[in-house]
Amino acid sequence: MRITLFFLLISGLLFAQTDKTSALSNDATMQESSRKSVLGFGYMGATTLSTVAPMSYTPYKGEARKLPDMRLSTTQGFLDGLLARHFDLLITDRYDKIILGPTTTIVTPLERVDIENPAPAYNATPMGREAFAKNVHTYLDSYFGKTISYLLAQTLDARYQALQGIEKTTFMATKAKEVGVPVEMLEQLMGAAYAFSLHADAPSATATITQVQHTDSKGNTYYAYVHSVNVAQSLSLIVSQFNATTGLFEIYTTIPISFSDGASHEQSVRDTSPQLFAQLYEAALAQSFKAAVLALQVRLKNDKNFAMHGTVTESTLFSLAISPGNQESIRTDQPFKVMRSINDEMHQIGWLKAITPGNTCLRAPAQERTTTTARMISGWVDQYDQVVEYGYSGVYSEIAYTKDPTIITNNWGGANGNYLTFKEVADLGYIGNSPSLSEIYSYGLASVGLIESINASARPVILGKNTQFQGILGANFALGMERRWYLLAGFGVAAGADIGMEAQLYDGGKTGETYTDDNGDTQDVYESLMVAYFYLRPHVSAFFSPDPYFTLYAQVAQAFDVSLASISYSKEYHPSLQGDEIGFGGMIQAMQFRVGVAWHTDFIGDMANSYRKSNGACAKYSR
């Protein structure tokens, strides 16, 4: 599937005369007037409406077996609806919108205007990425090369008329008029015009059916079939720039997004249902598409032409006030670079994070607008320094080394576990866009590794004569949350807790006993030990973040057994004989140490379902 989605992004802040530019930039209202206009096309094309998915079936207590491949299909109407639902994830309210369809609609902070200027339909045909880019350029050149000036004039007029008498100084057209910029100067805006084209390869999909056993309320056993579809989608955002000299569009950059992990949806039914796969495919496709678009949004903001800019308006020892935000509110925990002009060159001198987003809605009365409160994380800052938005998803991956000394009471001694830990971490303040969740992180982790031997010399005699048990393997899984506090120069501390389950496997070797098998041969008896428990593990940690993309940390934690530890001992006998298996409770004590590294990832994954848009603050102000 190749999905076509393209927008024309017109920057509105290019004035050639130095003195007039200075007059604009020195005005405190500059941050509110430097809005961009986005020309969006509501047409979606696809190379194919179907994809071939490998399929497998796993019977209850059986092994998976391959089934014939399944062709999964969707409809053009579904794809058009998918585009409409996710359109504003890229064209947010930080932009003035020019939406082309049967009629041309201009959406500004204060006005929605429909003009009689119908755009020709775009005829999407199957093609590769390069051919698609050329095709889009041909389409844009033939139509927009002639009408872009007209559209700009209409946008300018609509925005100017909407704001006249209400807040003239917050609109670029008013500023241009105040400093004497002629209307003809607007032609220079073409030098910063961008067309966005979204191209998607055919999604990678797999389908499975798993038979499971259930028991109803009457005790009757029955089987159900879990149908599951996984879809991974690769997208490329092709950014083209309008060349005012030639009047043609040229490729500015291409931003690829490719994920090996996809989105999954499943449903359990009493019987196999091939028709169900079509519904599950569309549900997984929608989730995968949204996650990919959010990742493109993050990478797009890494380009300074598309990042939000602002100014530090107030600086104290413990807090900052920053001014960025044009209709679209700044998100909680959004990181910003702090930039300063040194010897006529801009240099990054630190970074900060937003704590409490201000009200930047341009539809709000001036007295209700507020600046954003932020905290300095690293470096230094003064009033009038510039801030530039980081591309940020709020999601991190981590890898760590964990030392887990476990002491088993009931005279069992203890063993050191050496684990490799993998974590996925989410900044809840950013993803949920909630100041009350600022610097609160949730995570899931999995650890696996080797454990040392234990000496069980004082264990109950009934369990045999061996005292040395060789450690084989240990693993644990947990979910948790933590709160972070930044101190100085990127250093900080955190405290939190997780709840999880740990299991350890030990081999006791030969017991000295023997038995005779069915062939009359003498066999040795072996014994093994399994320790498993659920735990609550509070922790404290210290960390260092030189920027929002990278963190080093060290952590100490104490595990408390919240379930009666299951310590099971078994002797391995001939299958026809009964082996000894004894389970009993024991108290687990474990002081854990961990050092690790975390890095930012663009892919938001399953957290896409929890992602809240950042432009909801304007909802209470009617147009």
Coordinates of C-alpha atoms in Angstrom, one line a residue:
M1 CA 0.0 0.0 0.0
R2 CA 1.3 3.4 -0.9
I3 CA -0.5 6.1 0.9
T4 CA -0.4 9.6 -0.4
L5 CA -0.8 12.5 1.9
F6 CA 0.7 15.9 1.2
F7 CA 0.6 19.3 2.6
L8 CA 1.9 22.7 1.5
L9 CA 3.6 24.4 4.4
I10 CA 4.1 28.2 3.9
S11 CA 6.4 30.0 6.3
G12 CA 5.3 33.5 6.9
L13 CA 8.4 35.2 8.3
L14 CA 10.7 36.2 5.4
F15 CA 11.2 39.9 5.0
A16 CA 14.3 41.1 3.1
Q17 CA 14.8 44.5 4.7
T18 CA 17.0 44.2 7.7
D19 CA 15.7 47.2 9.6
K20 CA 12.1 46.0 9.2
T21 CA 13.0 42.5 10.2
S22 CA 14.6 43.9 13.3
A23 CA 11.5 45.9 14.1
L24 CA 9.5 42.7 14.0
S25 CA 11.8 40.5 16.0
N26 CA 12.3 43.1 18.8
D27 CA 8.5 43.3 19.4
A28 CA 7.2 41.1 22.2
T29 CA 4.3 39.9 20.1
M30 CA 6.5 38.3 17.5
Q31 CA 6.1 34.9 18.9
E32 CA 2.3 35.1 18.5
S33 CA 2.5 36.4 15.0
S34 CA 5.0 34.0 13.5
R35 CA 2.4 31.4 12.4
K36 CA 2.7 29.3 9.4
S37 CA 0.0 28.4 6.9
V38 CA -0.5 24.8 5.8
L39 CA -2.1 23.7 2.6
G40 CA -3.5 20.2 3.1
F41 CA -4.9 17.8 0.5
G42 CA -7.5 15.4 1.8
Y43 CA -6.9 12.7 -0.8
M44 CA -5.4 9.3 0.0
G45 CA -4.0 6.9 -2.6
A46 CA -2.9 3.3 -2.3
T47 CA -0.9 0.9 -4.4
T48 CA -3.1 -1.9 -3.3
L49 CA -6.0 -2.4 -0.9
S50 CA -4.8 -5.8 0.1
T51 CA -1.7 -7.6 1.5
V52 CA -0.8 -11.2 1.8
A53 CA -0.3 -12.4 5.4
P54 CA 1.4 -15.7 6.5
M55 CA -1.0 -17.6 8.7
S56 CA -0.6 -20.3 11.4
Y57 CA -2.8 -22.4 13.7
T58 CA -1.9 -23.6 17.2
P59 CA -4.2 -26.3 18.7
Y60 CA -4.6 -26.6 22.4
K61 CA -1.5 -28.2 24.0
G62 CA -0.2 -28.7 20.4
E63 CA 2.5 -27.3 18.2
A64 CA 1.9 -24.5 15.7
R65 CA 1.5 -25.4 12.1
K66 CA 1.5 -23.3 8.9
L67 CA -1.7 -22.6 7.0
P68 CA -2.1 -21.2 3.5
D69 CA -1.4 -17.5 3.3
M70 CA -4.3 -15.2 3.8
R71 CA -5.1 -12.1 1.7
L72 CA -6.2 -9.2 4.0
S73 CA -8.1 -6.4 2.4
T74 CA -9.5 -3.0 3.2
T75 CA -11.5 -0.4 1.3
Q76 CA -10.7 3.1 -0.1
G77 CA -13.4 4.5 2.2
F78 CA -11.6 3.1 5.3
L79 CA -8.3 4.6 4.1
D80 CA -9.9 8.0 3.5
G81 CA -11.4 7.9 7.0
L82 CA -8.0 6.9 8.4
L83 CA -6.4 10.0 6.7
A84 CA -9.1 12.3 8.1
R85 CA -8.7 11.0 11.6
H86 CA -5.0 11.5 11.7
F87 CA -4.7 14.6 9.6
D88 CA -4.4 17.0 12.5
L89 CA -1.5 15.0 14.1
L90 CA 0.7 16.6 11.5
I91 CA -1.3 19.7 10.7
T92 CA -1.9 20.9 14.2
D93 CA -3.4 24.1 15.4
R94 CA 0.0 25.8 15.5
Y95 CA -0.6 26.3 11.8
D96 CA -3.3 28.2 9.8
K97 CA -4.9 25.6 7.6
I98 CA -5.9 25.7 4.0
I99 CA -7.8 22.5 3.3
L100 CA -8.5 21.8 -0.3
G101 CA -11.5 19.6 -1.3
P102 CA -14.7 20.3 -3.1
T103 CA -14.3 23.8 -1.7
T104 CA -11.3 25.5 -0.2
T105 CA -11.5 26.0 3.6
I106 CA -9.3 28.4 5.5
V107 CA -9.1 27.8 9.2
T108 CA -7.5 30.5 11.4
P109 CA -7.4 31.0 15.2
L110 CA -10.5 33.2 15.0
E111 CA -12.2 32.3 11.7
R112 CA -13.3 29.5 9.4
V113 CA -13.7 30.7 5.8
D114 CA -15.0 28.7 2.8
I115 CA -14.0 30.2 -0.6
E116 CA -15.2 29.2 -4.1
N117 CA -12.0 27.8 -5.4
P118 CA -12.5 24.1 -6.0
A119 CA -9.3 22.1 -6.4
P120 CA -9.0 19.3 -9.0
A121 CA -9.1 15.8 -7.7
Y122 CA -5.8 14.0 -7.4
N123 CA -5.7 10.7 -9.3
A124 CA -3.7 8.3 -7.1
T125 CA -2.1 5.5 -9.2
P126 CA 0.3 2.7 -8.1
M127 CA 4.0 3.8 -8.1
G128 CA 7.2 3.7 -6.1
R129 CA 8.4 6.4 -3.8
E130 CA 10.6 8.3 -6.4
A131 CA 8.0 8.1 -9.1
F132 CA 5.4 9.2 -6.6
A133 CA 7.4 12.2 -5.6
K134 CA 7.8 13.2 -9.3
N135 CA 4.1 12.7 -9.8
V136 CA 3.2 14.9 -6.9
H137 CA 5.6 17.6 -8.1
T138 CA 4.0 17.6 -11.5
Y139 CA 0.6 17.9 -9.9
L140 CA 1.7 20.7 -7.6
D141 CA 3.6 22.6 -10.3
S142 CA 0.7 22.5 -12.8
Y143 CA -1.9 23.7 -10.3
F144 CA -0.3 25.5 -7.4
G145 CA 2.4 27.2 -9.4
K146 CA -0.4 29.3 -10.9
T147 CA -2.7 29.7 -7.8
I148 CA -0.4 29.8 -4.8
S149 CA -0.3 33.7 -4.8
Y150 CA -4.1 33.7 -4.9
L151 CA -4.4 31.3 -2.0
L152 CA -1.9 33.3 0.0
A153 CA -3.8 36.5 -0.7
Q154 CA -7.1 34.8 0.4
T155 CA -5.4 33.4 3.6
L156 CA -3.9 36.8 4.4
D157 CA -7.2 38.5 3.9
A158 CA -9.2 36.0 6.0
R159 CA -6.8 36.2 8.9
Y160 CA -6.4 39.9 8.7
Q161 CA -10.2 40.5 8.6
A162 CA -10.7 38.1 11.5
L163 CA -8.2 39.8 13.8
Q164 CA -8.8 43.4 12.8
G165 CA -10.1 45.3 15.8
I166 CA -9.5 42.4 18.1
E167 CA -5.8 41.8 18.2
K168 CA -4.0 43.4 15.3
T169 CA -0.6 43.1 16.7
T170 CA -0.8 39.3 16.9
F171 CA -1.1 38.7 13.2
M172 CA 1.7 38.8 10.6
A173 CA -0.3 40.8 8.1
T174 CA -0.9 43.5 10.6
K175 CA 2.8 43.5 11.5
A176 CA 3.7 43.8 7.8
K177 CA 1.4 46.7 7.4
E178 CA 2.8 48.4 10.5
V179 CA 6.4 48.3 9.3
G180 CA 5.4 49.3 5.7
V181 CA 6.0 45.9 4.0
P182 CA 4.2 46.0 0.6
V183 CA 1.8 43.3 -0.3
E184 CA 4.2 42.3 -3.1
M185 CA 6.7 41.3 -0.5
L186 CA 4.6 38.3 0.3
E187 CA 5.9 36.7 -2.9
Q188 CA 9.1 36.0 -0.9
L189 CA 7.0 33.6 1.2
M190 CA 7.3 31.1 -1.7
G191 CA 10.9 30.7 -0.9
A192 CA 9.9 28.8 2.2
A193 CA 7.0 26.8 0.9
Y194 CA 7.0 23.1 1.6
A195 CA 4.9 20.2 0.3
F196 CA 4.6 17.2 2.4
S197 CA 4.1 13.8 0.7
L198 CA 3.4 10.7 2.8
H199 CA 4.4 7.4 1.1
A200 CA 3.7 4.0 2.6
D201 CA 4.9 0.6 1.4
A202 CA 2.5 -2.4 1.6
P203 CA 2.1 -3.2 5.3
S204 CA 3.7 -6.4 6.7
A205 CA 1.0 -8.5 8.3
T206 CA 0.7 -11.9 10.0
A207 CA -2.4 -13.8 11.1
T208 CA -2.7 -16.5 13.7
I209 CA -5.4 -18.7 15.2
T210 CA -4.8 -20.2 18.7
Q211 CA -7.1 -22.8 20.2
V212 CA -7.7 -22.3 24.0
Q213 CA -9.7 -24.2 26.6
H214 CA -12.3 -22.6 28.9
T215 CA -14.7 -23.8 31.6
D216 CA -18.1 -22.3 31.8
S217 CA -20.0 -21.5 35.0
K218 CA -21.5 -25.0 35.1
G219 CA -18.1 -26.6 34.9
N220 CA -18.4 -27.6 31.3
T221 CA -15.3 -27.5 29.2
Y222 CA -15.3 -25.9 25.8
Y223 CA -12.8 -24.6 23.2
A224 CA -12.5 -21.1 21.8
Y225 CA -10.3 -19.7 19.0
V226 CA -8.2 -16.6 19.4
H227 CA -7.9 -14.8 16.1
S228 CA -5.0 -12.3 16.0
V229 CA -3.5 -10.0 13.3
N230 CA -0.2 -8.0 13.6
V231 CA 0.4 -5.2 11.2
A232 CA 3.7 -3.2 10.8
Q233 CA 3.8 -0.2 8.4
S234 CA 6.7 1.7 7.0
L235 CA 6.2 5.3 6.0
S236 CA 8.3 8.0 4.3
L237 CA 7.6 11.7 4.6
I238 CA 8.8 13.4 1.5
V239 CA 9.3 17.1 2.1
S240 CA 9.4 19.2 -1.1
Q241 CA 10.3 22.9 -1.2
F242 CA 8.9 25.5 -3.6
N243 CA 11.6 27.2 -5.6
A244 CA 10.4 30.8 -6.2
T245 CA 12.9 31.3 -9.0
T246 CA 11.8 28.3 -11.2
G247 CA 8.2 28.2 -9.9
L248 CA 8.7 24.4 -9.3
F249 CA 8.8 22.1 -6.3
E250 CA 12.0 20.3 -5.4
I251 CA 12.7 17.6 -2.8
Y252 CA 13.9 19.3 0.5
T253 CA 14.3 16.1 2.6
T254 CA 12.9 12.6 3.0
I255 CA 12.1 11.3 6.5
P256 CA 11.7 7.5 6.7
I257 CA 10.0 5.5 9.4
S258 CA 10.4 1.8 9.5
F259 CA 9.3 -0.5 12.4
S260 CA 9.9 -4.2 12.8
D261 CA 7.3 -4.3 15.6
G262 CA 3.7 -3.7 14.6
A263 CA 0.3 -3.2 16.2
S264 CA -1.8 -6.3 17.1
H265 CA -5.5 -6.9 17.6
E266 CA -7.1 -10.1 18.6
Q267 CA -10.5 -11.5 19.4
S268 CA -11.7 -14.8 20.9
V269 CA -14.7 -16.6 19.3
R270 CA -16.3 -20.0 19.6
D271 CA -15.5 -21.0 16.0
T272 CA -12.9 -20.1 13.4
S273 CA -14.0 -17.1 11.4
P274 CA -11.9 -15.9 8.4
Q275 CA -14.2 -12.9 8.1
L276 CA -13.1 -11.7 11.5
F277 CA -9.5 -11.2 10.2
A278 CA -10.7 -8.3 8.0
Q279 CA -11.9 -6.3 11.0
L280 CA -8.8 -7.1 13.0
Y281 CA -6.6 -6.1 10.1
E282 CA -8.2 -2.7 9.8
A283 CA -8.0 -2.1 13.6
A284 CA -4.3 -3.0 13.7
L285 CA -3.7 -1.0 10.5
A286 CA -5.2 2.1 12.1
Q287 CA -3.1 1.8 15.3
S288 CA 0.1 1.1 13.3
F289 CA -0.6 4.1 11.1
K290 CA -1.2 6.4 14.0
A291 CA 2.0 5.3 15.7
A292 CA 4.0 5.9 12.5
V293 CA 2.5 9.4 12.0
L294 CA 3.4 10.3 15.6
A295 CA 6.9 9.2 15.0
L296 CA 7.1 11.3 11.8
Q297 CA 5.8 14.3 13.8
V298 CA 8.8 13.8 16.3
R299 CA 11.4 13.6 13.5
L300 CA 9.9 16.5 11.7
K301 CA 10.4 18.8 14.7
N302 CA 14.1 18.0 14.6
D303 CA 14.2 20.3 11.6
K304 CA 14.4 23.9 12.9
N305 CA 12.1 25.0 10.1
F306 CA 9.2 23.0 11.7
A307 CA 10.1 23.3 15.4
M308 CA 8.4 25.7 17.8
H309 CA 10.5 28.7 18.8
G310 CA 10.2 31.2 21.6
T311 CA 11.8 33.5 24.1
V312 CA 12.6 33.3 27.8
T313 CA 10.6 36.2 29.2
E314 CA 11.5 35.7 32.9
S315 CA 14.3 33.9 34.7
T316 CA 14.6 33.2 38.4
L317 CA 16.7 30.8 40.4
F318 CA 13.9 28.1 40.5
S319 CA 11.7 28.8 37.5
L320 CA 11.5 30.2 34.0
A321 CA 8.8 31.6 31.9
I322 CA 8.9 31.0 28.1
S323 CA 6.7 32.3 25.4
P324 CA 6.4 29.8 22.6
G325 CA 3.1 28.4 21.5
N326 CA 0.8 29.5 18.7
Q327 CA -2.7 28.2 19.3
E328 CA -1.3 24.8 19.9
S329 CA -0.3 24.6 23.6
I330 CA 3.1 23.4 24.6
R331 CA 3.0 19.9 26.0
T332 CA 3.8 19.1 29.6
D333 CA 7.4 17.9 29.9
Q334 CA 8.2 19.1 26.4
P335 CA 12.0 19.7 26.2
F336 CA 13.6 22.8 24.6
K337 CA 17.1 23.7 23.5
V338 CA 18.2 27.0 25.0
M339 CA 20.0 29.1 22.3
R340 CA 22.0 32.3 22.5
S341 CA 23.7 34.4 19.9
I342 CA 27.4 34.5 20.5
N343 CA 29.6 36.4 18.0
D344 CA 26.6 36.5 15.6
E345 CA 26.2 32.7 15.7
M346 CA 23.5 30.8 17.6
H347 CA 24.9 28.3 20.1
Q348 CA 23.1 25.9 22.4
I349 CA 23.9 26.7 26.0
G350 CA 21.6 24.2 27.8
W351 CA 18.2 22.7 27.8
L352 CA 14.9 22.9 29.8
K353 CA 11.6 21.2 30.1
A354 CA 8.1 22.7 30.3
I355 CA 6.3 22.1 33.7
T356 CA 3.0 23.9 33.3
P357 CA 2.0 24.9 29.8
G358 CA 0.5 28.3 29.4
N359 CA -2.6 29.3 27.6
T360 CA -1.4 30.2 24.2
C361 CA -4.8 30.0 22.4
L362 CA -5.1 33.0 20.1
R363 CA -8.9 32.9 20.4
A364 CA -8.6 33.6 24.1
P365 CA -8.8 37.2 25.3
A366 CA -5.4 38.7 25.8
Q367 CA -5.8 38.9 29.5
E368 CA -6.3 35.2 29.8
R369 CA -3.2 34.2 27.9
T370 CA -0.3 33.0 30.0
T371 CA 3.4 32.0 29.5
T372 CA 4.7 28.6 30.1
T373 CA 6.5 27.7 33.3
A374 CA 9.6 25.7 32.8
R375 CA 12.6 24.3 34.7
M376 CA 16.2 24.5 33.6
I377 CA 17.8 21.1 33.4
S378 CA 21.3 21.8 32.2
G379 CA 23.3 24.9 31.4
W380 CA 22.3 28.4 32.1
V381 CA 19.7 30.9 30.8
D382 CA 19.0 34.6 30.9
Q383 CA 16.0 36.6 29.9
Y384 CA 15.6 37.0 26.1
D385 CA 17.5 33.8 25.3
Q386 CA 15.8 31.8 22.6
V387 CA 14.2 28.3 23.0
V388 CA 13.8 25.7 20.3
E389 CA 11.6 22.7 20.5
Y390 CA 13.2 19.2 20.6
G391 CA 11.6 16.4 18.6
Y392 CA 10.3 14.3 21.5
S393 CA 8.0 11.3 21.9
G394 CA 8.2 10.8 25.7
V395 CA 9.2 7.1 25.2
Y396 CA 12.6 5.5 26.1
S397 CA 14.3 2.2 25.8
E398 CA 16.7 1.0 28.5
I399 CA 19.3 -1.7 28.9
A400 CA 20.9 -2.3 32.3
Y401 CA 23.0 -4.7 34.3
T402 CA 21.3 -5.9 37.5
K403 CA 22.9 -7.5 40.5
D404 CA 20.2 -9.3 42.5
P405 CA 21.4 -11.0 45.7
T406 CA 18.6 -13.2 47.0
I407 CA 18.5 -14.5 50.5
I408 CA 16.0 -17.4 51.0
T409 CA 15.0 -17.8 54.6
N410 CA 14.1 -21.2 56.1
N411 CA 17.8 -21.8 56.3
W412 CA 18.3 -22.0 52.6
G413 CA 21.0 -19.5 52.2
G414 CA 21.1 -17.2 49.2
A415 CA 22.5 -16.7 45.7
N416 CA 23.6 -13.7 43.6
G417 CA 21.7 -13.2 40.3
N418 CA 23.4 -11.4 37.4
Y419 CA 20.8 -10.2 35.0
L420 CA 20.5 -8.3 31.8
T421 CA 17.5 -6.0 32.1
F422 CA 15.4 -4.5 29.3
K423 CA 12.9 -1.7 30.0
E424 CA 10.4 0.4 28.0
V425 CA 9.7 3.7 29.7
A426 CA 7.0 6.3 29.1
D427 CA 6.8 10.0 30.2
L428 CA 3.2 10.1 31.4
G429 CA 3.2 13.9 31.7
Y430 CA 4.1 14.3 28.0
I431 CA 2.0 11.5 26.6
G432 CA -1.0 12.4 28.7
N433 CA -0.3 16.1 28.4
S434 CA -1.1 16.5 32.1
P435 CA 0.8 18.9 34.5
S436 CA -0.3 16.6 37.4
L437 CA 1.8 13.8 35.9
S438 CA 4.9 15.9 35.1
E439 CA 8.1 13.9 35.5
I440 CA 6.1 10.7 36.4
Y441 CA 7.3 7.7 34.3
S442 CA 5.7 4.3 33.9
Y443 CA 7.7 1.3 32.7
G444 CA 7.7 -2.4 32.0
L445 CA 10.8 -4.5 32.4
A446 CA 12.1 -8.0 31.8
S447 CA 15.3 -9.5 33.2
V448 CA 17.1 -12.7 32.4
G449 CA 20.5 -14.0 33.5
L450 CA 22.6 -16.5 35.4
I451 CA 22.4 -17.1 39.2
E452 CA 25.1 -18.5 41.5
S453 CA 24.9 -21.6 43.6
I454 CA 23.3 -21.8 47.0
N455 CA 24.3 -23.8 50.1
A456 CA 21.2 -25.3 51.8
S457 CA 23.0 -27.1 54.6
A458 CA 20.3 -26.5 57.2
R459 CA 17.3 -27.2 55.0
P460 CA 14.7 -29.8 56.2
V461 CA 16.2 -33.3 56.2
I462 CA 13.2 -34.6 54.3
L463 CA 14.4 -32.9 51.2
G464 CA 17.5 -35.1 50.8
K465 CA 21.2 -35.1 51.6
N466 CA 22.5 -32.6 49.0
T467 CA 23.5 -29.2 50.4
Q468 CA 24.9 -27.6 47.2
F469 CA 22.5 -26.5 44.5
Q470 CA 24.0 -25.1 41.2
G471 CA 22.3 -22.0 39.9
I472 CA 21.0 -22.4 36.3
L473 CA 18.8 -19.5 35.3
G474 CA 16.8 -16.6 36.7
A475 CA 14.2 -14.3 35.3
N476 CA 11.8 -11.6 36.4
F477 CA 9.1 -9.4 35.0
A478 CA 7.7 -6.2 36.5
L479 CA 5.6 -3.1 36.0
G480 CA 6.3 0.1 37.8
M481 CA 6.3 3.9 38.1
E482 CA 8.8 6.5 39.4
R483 CA 9.0 10.3 40.0
R484 CA 12.1 12.2 38.9
W485 CA 13.5 15.4 40.3
Y486 CA 16.2 17.3 38.4
L487 CA 18.9 19.0 40.4
L488 CA 21.8 20.8 38.6
A489 CA 23.7 20.3 35.3
G490 CA 21.6 17.4 34.1
F491 CA 21.9 15.4 37.4
G492 CA 18.8 14.2 39.2
V493 CA 17.3 11.7 41.6
A494 CA 14.3 9.4 41.3
A495 CA 12.1 7.3 43.6
G496 CA 9.5 4.7 42.7
A497 CA 8.4 1.1 43.0
D498 CA 7.5 -1.8 40.8
I499 CA 5.6 -5.0 41.3
G500 CA 6.6 -8.2 39.6
M501 CA 7.4 -11.9 39.7
E502 CA 10.8 -13.6 39.9
A503 CA 11.7 -17.2 39.3
Q504 CA 15.1 -19.0 39.9
L505 CA 16.0 -22.5 38.8
Y506 CA 18.7 -24.6 40.6
D507 CA 20.1 -28.1 39.9
G508 CA 21.0 -30.3 42.9
G509 CA 22.7 -33.0 40.9
K510 CA 22.6 -36.7 42.0
T511 CA 21.0 -37.5 45.3
G512 CA 22.9 -40.8 45.8
E513 CA 19.8 -42.7 45.3
T514 CA 19.1 -45.0 42.4
Y515 CA 16.1 -46.8 40.9
T516 CA 15.6 -49.5 38.3
D517 CA 14.0 -48.6 35.0
D518 CA 11.7 -50.7 32.9
N519 CA 14.6 -52.3 31.1
G520 CA 16.1 -53.5 34.4
D521 CA 18.9 -50.9 34.3
T522 CA 20.0 -48.9 37.4
Q523 CA 19.5 -45.2 37.1
D524 CA 20.6 -42.3 39.3
V525 CA 18.1 -40.0 40.9
Y526 CA 18.5 -36.2 40.4
E527 CA 16.9 -33.4 42.3
S528 CA 16.2 -29.8 41.3
L529 CA 14.9 -26.6 43.0
M530 CA 12.6 -23.9 41.8
V531 CA 12.1 -20.6 43.8
A532 CA 9.3 -18.2 42.6
Y533 CA 7.7 -15.3 44.3
F534 CA 5.8 -12.0 43.7
Y535 CA 7.4 -8.9 45.0
L536 CA 7.0 -5.2 45.7
R537 CA 10.3 -3.4 45.0
P538 CA 10.7 0.2 46.0
H539 CA 13.8 1.9 44.6
V540 CA 15.8 5.1 44.6
S541 CA 18.2 6.1 41.8
A542 CA 20.5 8.9 40.7
F543 CA 20.8 9.8 37.0
F544 CA 22.5 12.1 34.6
S545 CA 20.9 13.4 31.4
P546 CA 23.1 15.6 29.2
D547 CA 20.1 16.1 26.9
P548 CA 16.6 14.7 26.7
Y549 CA 17.7 11.8 24.5
F550 CA 20.2 10.1 26.7
T551 CA 20.3 9.1 30.4
L552 CA 22.8 7.2 32.6
Y553 CA 21.5 6.0 36.0
A554 CA 22.4 3.9 39.0
Q555 CA 19.7 2.3 41.2
V556 CA 19.3 0.5 44.5
A557 CA 16.1 -1.4 45.4
Q558 CA 14.8 -3.6 48.2
A559 CA 12.4 -6.4 47.2
F560 CA 9.7 -7.4 49.6
D561 CA 7.9 -10.7 49.1
V562 CA 4.2 -9.9 48.8
S563 CA 3.2 -13.5 48.2
L564 CA 4.2 -16.7 50.1
A565 CA 7.3 -17.7 48.3
S566 CA 6.9 -21.0 46.4
I567 CA 10.0 -23.1 47.0
S568 CA 9.4 -26.4 45.2
Y569 CA 11.8 -29.3 45.4
S570 CA 11.5 -32.3 43.2
K571 CA 13.3 -35.6 42.6
E572 CA 13.5 -36.9 39.1
Y573 CA 12.4 -40.5 38.9
H574 CA 11.3 -42.8 36.2
P575 CA 8.0 -41.6 34.7
S576 CA 6.1 -44.6 36.1
L577 CA 7.3 -43.9 39.6
Q578 CA 6.1 -41.1 41.9
G579 CA 8.7 -38.5 42.6
D580 CA 8.9 -36.4 45.7
E581 CA 7.7 -32.8 45.2
I582 CA 7.4 -30.6 48.2
G583 CA 6.2 -27.0 48.2
F584 CA 6.5 -24.7 51.2
G585 CA 6.7 -21.0 52.1
G586 CA 9.8 -19.0 52.6
M587 CA 10.6 -15.3 53.1
I588 CA 12.6 -13.8 50.3
Q589 CA 14.9 -10.8 51.0
A590 CA 16.6 -9.2 48.0
M591 CA 18.6 -6.0 47.9
Q592 CA 19.1 -5.1 44.2
F593 CA 21.7 -3.0 42.4
R594 CA 21.3 -1.7 38.8
V595 CA 23.3 0.5 36.4
G596 CA 21.9 1.3 33.0
V597 CA 21.5 3.6 30.0
A598 CA 18.3 4.9 28.5
W599 CA 17.9 6.4 25.0
H600 CA 15.0 8.2 23.4
T601 CA 13.0 6.5 20.7
D602 CA 10.7 8.0 18.1
F603 CA 8.4 5.0 18.1
I604 CA 5.6 5.5 20.6
G605 CA 4.1 2.0 20.0
D606 CA 1.1 1.0 22.1
M607 CA 1.3 4.3 23.9
A608 CA -0.3 5.8 20.8
N609 CA -3.6 4.9 22.3
S610 CA -2.9 7.1 25.3
Y611 CA -1.5 10.1 23.4
R612 CA -3.6 13.2 24.0
K613 CA -3.5 16.0 21.5
S614 CA -1.9 19.3 22.7
N615 CA -4.4 21.7 21.2
G616 CA -7.4 21.1 23.4
A617 CA -7.1 24.3 25.4
C618 CA -8.8 26.3 22.7
A619 CA -11.9 24.1 22.7
K620 CA -13.8 26.3 25.2
Y621 CA -13.3 29.4 22.9
S622 CA -15.8 29.2 20.1
R623 CA -14.9 30.5 16.7

